[in-house]
Coordinates of C-alpha atoms in Angstrom, one line a residue:
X1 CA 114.5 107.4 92.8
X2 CA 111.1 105.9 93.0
X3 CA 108.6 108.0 94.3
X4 CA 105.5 107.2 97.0
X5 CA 103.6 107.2 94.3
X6 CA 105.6 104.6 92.2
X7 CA 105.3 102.6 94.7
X8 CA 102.7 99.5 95.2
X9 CA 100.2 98.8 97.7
X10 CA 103.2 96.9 99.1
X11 CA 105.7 98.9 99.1
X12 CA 107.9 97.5 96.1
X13 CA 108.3 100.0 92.7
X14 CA 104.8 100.0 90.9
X15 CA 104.3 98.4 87.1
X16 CA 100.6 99.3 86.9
X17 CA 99.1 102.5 87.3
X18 CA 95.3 104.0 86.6
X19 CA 96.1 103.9 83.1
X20 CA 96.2 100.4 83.0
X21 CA 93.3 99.3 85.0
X22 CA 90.6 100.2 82.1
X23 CA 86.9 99.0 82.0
X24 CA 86.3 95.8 80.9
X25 CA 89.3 94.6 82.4
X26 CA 89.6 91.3 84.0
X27 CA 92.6 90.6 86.8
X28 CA 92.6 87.0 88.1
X29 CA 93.6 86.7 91.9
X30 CA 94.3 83.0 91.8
X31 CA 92.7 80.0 94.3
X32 CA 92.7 79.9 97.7
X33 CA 91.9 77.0 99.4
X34 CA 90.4 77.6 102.9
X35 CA 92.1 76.4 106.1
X36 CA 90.0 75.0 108.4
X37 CA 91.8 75.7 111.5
X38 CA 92.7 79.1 110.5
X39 CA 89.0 79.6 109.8
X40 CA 87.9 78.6 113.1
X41 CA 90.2 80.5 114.7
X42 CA 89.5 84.0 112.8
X43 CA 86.1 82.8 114.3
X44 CA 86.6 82.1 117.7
X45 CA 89.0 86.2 117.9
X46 CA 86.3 87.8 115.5
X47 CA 82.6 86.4 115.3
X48 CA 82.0 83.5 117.4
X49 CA 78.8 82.5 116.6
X50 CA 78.4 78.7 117.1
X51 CA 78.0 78.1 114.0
X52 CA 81.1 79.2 113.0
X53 CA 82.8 77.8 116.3
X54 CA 80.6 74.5 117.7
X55 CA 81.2 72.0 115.4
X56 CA 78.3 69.9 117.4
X57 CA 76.0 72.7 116.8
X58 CA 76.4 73.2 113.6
X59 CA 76.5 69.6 112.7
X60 CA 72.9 69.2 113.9
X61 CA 71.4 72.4 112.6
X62 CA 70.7 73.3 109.0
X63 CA 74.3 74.1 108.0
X64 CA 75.5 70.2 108.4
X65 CA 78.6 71.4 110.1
X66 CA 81.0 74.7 110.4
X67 CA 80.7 77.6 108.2
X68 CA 83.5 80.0 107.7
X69 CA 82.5 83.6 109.5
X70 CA 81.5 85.6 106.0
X71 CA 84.2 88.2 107.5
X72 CA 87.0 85.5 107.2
X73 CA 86.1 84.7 103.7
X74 CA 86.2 88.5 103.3
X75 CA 89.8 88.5 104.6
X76 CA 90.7 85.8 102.2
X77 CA 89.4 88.0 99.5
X78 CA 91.5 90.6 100.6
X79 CA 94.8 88.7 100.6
X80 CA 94.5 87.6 97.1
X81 CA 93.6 91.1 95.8
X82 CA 96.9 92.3 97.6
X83 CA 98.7 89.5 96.7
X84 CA 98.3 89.5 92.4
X85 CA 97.1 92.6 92.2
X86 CA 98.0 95.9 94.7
X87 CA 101.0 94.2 95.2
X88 CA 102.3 95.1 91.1
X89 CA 100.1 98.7 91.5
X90 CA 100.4 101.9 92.7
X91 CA 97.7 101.9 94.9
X92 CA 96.7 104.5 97.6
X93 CA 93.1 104.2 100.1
X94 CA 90.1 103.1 99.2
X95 CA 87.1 105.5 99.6
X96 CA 84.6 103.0 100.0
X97 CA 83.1 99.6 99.9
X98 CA 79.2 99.8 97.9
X99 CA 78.3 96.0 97.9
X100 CA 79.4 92.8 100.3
X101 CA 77.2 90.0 100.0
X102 CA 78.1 86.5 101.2
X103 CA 75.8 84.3 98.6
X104 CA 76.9 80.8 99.8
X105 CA 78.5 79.0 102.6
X106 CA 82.0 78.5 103.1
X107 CA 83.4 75.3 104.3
X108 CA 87.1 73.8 105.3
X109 CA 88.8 72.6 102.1
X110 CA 87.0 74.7 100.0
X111 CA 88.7 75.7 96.7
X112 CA 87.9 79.2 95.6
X113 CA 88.5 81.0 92.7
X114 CA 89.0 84.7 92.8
X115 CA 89.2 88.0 91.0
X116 CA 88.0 91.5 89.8
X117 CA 86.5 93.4 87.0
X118 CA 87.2 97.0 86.5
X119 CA 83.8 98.8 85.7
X120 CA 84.9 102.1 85.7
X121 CA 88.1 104.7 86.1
X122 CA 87.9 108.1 86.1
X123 CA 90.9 111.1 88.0
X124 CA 90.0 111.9 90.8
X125 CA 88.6 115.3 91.9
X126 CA 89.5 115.0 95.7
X127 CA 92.9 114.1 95.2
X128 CA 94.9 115.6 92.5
X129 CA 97.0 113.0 90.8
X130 CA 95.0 109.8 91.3
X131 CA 92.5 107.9 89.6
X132 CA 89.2 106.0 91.1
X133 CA 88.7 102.8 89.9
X134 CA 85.6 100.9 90.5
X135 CA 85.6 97.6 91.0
X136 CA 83.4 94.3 91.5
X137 CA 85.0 91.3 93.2
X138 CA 84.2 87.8 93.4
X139 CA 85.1 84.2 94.5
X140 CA 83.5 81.1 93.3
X141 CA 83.7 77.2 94.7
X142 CA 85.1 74.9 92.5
X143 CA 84.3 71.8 91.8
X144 CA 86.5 68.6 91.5
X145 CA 87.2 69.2 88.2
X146 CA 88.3 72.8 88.9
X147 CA 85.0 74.1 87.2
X148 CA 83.1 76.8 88.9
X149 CA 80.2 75.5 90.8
X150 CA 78.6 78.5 92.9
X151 CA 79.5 82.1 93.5
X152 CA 79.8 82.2 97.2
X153 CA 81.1 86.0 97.6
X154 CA 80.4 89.1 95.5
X155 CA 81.6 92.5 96.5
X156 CA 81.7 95.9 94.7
X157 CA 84.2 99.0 95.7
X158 CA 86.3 101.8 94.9
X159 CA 90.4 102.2 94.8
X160 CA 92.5 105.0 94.2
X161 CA 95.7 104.3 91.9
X162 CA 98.3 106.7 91.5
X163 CA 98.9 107.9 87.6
X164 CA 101.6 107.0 85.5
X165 CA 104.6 109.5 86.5
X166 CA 105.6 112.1 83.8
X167 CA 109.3 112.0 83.6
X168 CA 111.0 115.3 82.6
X169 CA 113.2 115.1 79.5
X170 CA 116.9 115.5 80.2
X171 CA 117.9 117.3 77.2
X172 CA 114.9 119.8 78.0
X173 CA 116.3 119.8 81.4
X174 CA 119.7 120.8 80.1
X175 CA 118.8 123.3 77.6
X176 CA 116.3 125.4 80.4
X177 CA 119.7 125.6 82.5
X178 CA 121.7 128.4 82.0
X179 CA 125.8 127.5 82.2
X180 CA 127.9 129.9 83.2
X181 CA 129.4 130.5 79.8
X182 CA 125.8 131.5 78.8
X183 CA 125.3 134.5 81.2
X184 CA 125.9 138.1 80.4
X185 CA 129.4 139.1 81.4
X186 CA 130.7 135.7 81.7
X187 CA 133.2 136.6 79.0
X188 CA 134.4 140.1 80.3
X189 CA 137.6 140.6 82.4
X190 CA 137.5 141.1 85.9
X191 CA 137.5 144.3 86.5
X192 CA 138.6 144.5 90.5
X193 CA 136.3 146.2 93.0
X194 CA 134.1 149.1 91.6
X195 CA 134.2 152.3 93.7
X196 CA 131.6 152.9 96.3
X197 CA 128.4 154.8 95.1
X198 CA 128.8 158.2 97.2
X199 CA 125.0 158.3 97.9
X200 CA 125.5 155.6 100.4
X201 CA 128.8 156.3 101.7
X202 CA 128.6 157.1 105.5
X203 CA 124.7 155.8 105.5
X204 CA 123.6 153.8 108.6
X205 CA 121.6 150.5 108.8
X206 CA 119.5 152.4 111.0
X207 CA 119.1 155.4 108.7
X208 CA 115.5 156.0 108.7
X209 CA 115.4 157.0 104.6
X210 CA 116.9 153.5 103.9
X211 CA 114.7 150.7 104.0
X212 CA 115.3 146.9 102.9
X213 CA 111.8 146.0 103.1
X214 CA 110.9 142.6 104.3
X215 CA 112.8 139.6 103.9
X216 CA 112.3 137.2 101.1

């Protein structure tokens, strides 16, 4: 049966563990492409500044028309990580975020390329059985030609991932279980009933010399 542990940041039986996630390593997350309704309305429930929200505004101010709310293109992060990456690995909390820095705008229709790059893994020392991986993430604009053109998010952070499990051997198993042709007396004859011992014949549960100490 698959353990919590086994299991990925979505629920389904984990492939990748902190093993596998070793520095130097390189996970693509895919493109999003970002909606521009959807963006606007993250906006309008999370941070509606009018640039993010007054498409008048912003199309006479310095931005040339609506930017996507840096929290939004966050979230978008977010769903591709879980998506191609915590959704194969067995992933517990993160401990922290070090580093979010929005380094362009983001606009409606924008393609954006994403991904992550292990820098370190080590176990953990708060929580036995995990490792802490550190990771940068980040998502660049592409251009017609699907080249990268500008980075437009970068973020570094922290995940713990549960270790490989250690599955017990069965034949170990078997031979560190006794049967019951392998303990003493298991080929001796019944004997029937031995007799009583005459110290304890006509004793009392509440004899005060008798005492069956506390229970185990």
């Amino acid at each position: 049966m698959t353990t919590p542990d086994a299991r990925s940041g979505t629920g389904r039986p984990a492939e990748l563990f902190f093993e596998d996630l070793v520095p130097g390593l390189t996970v693509d997350l895919g493109v999003v492409t970002v909606d521009g309704d959807e963006m606007v309305a993250f906006a309008r429930r999370f941070d509606p500044q009018w640039y993010h929200v007054d498409p008048d505004l912003a199309a006479a101010s310095r931005h040339g028309g609506l930017i996507a709310s840096g929290f939004y293109t966050v979230s978008l992060f977010m769903r591709a990580y879980v998506d191609h990456l915590l959704s194969r690995a067995a992933a517990d909390a993160s401990p922290g975020l070090e580093e979010l820095r929005w380094l362009a705008p983001v606009r409606a229709g924008d393609r954006l390329a994403v991904r992550v790059d292990v820098m370190g893994a080590r176990p953990s020392t708060a929580r036995p059985g995990l490792g802490t991986v550190s990771l940068t993430g980040a998502m660049l604009r592409l251009g017609p030609d699907d080249r990268p053109e500008q980075e437009v998010l970068r973020t570094r952070f922290r995940g713990w991932f549960g270790m490989r499990p250690v599955e017990a051997d069965p034949a170990e198993a078997t031979e560190a279980t006794p049967t019951d042709a392998d303990r003493p007396g298991a080929d001796q004859p019944d004997s029937g009933p031995t007799a009583a011992d005459p110290s304890t014949v006509g004793s009392s549960p509440t004899d005060p010399t008798k005492s069956s100490g506390p229970p185990d």
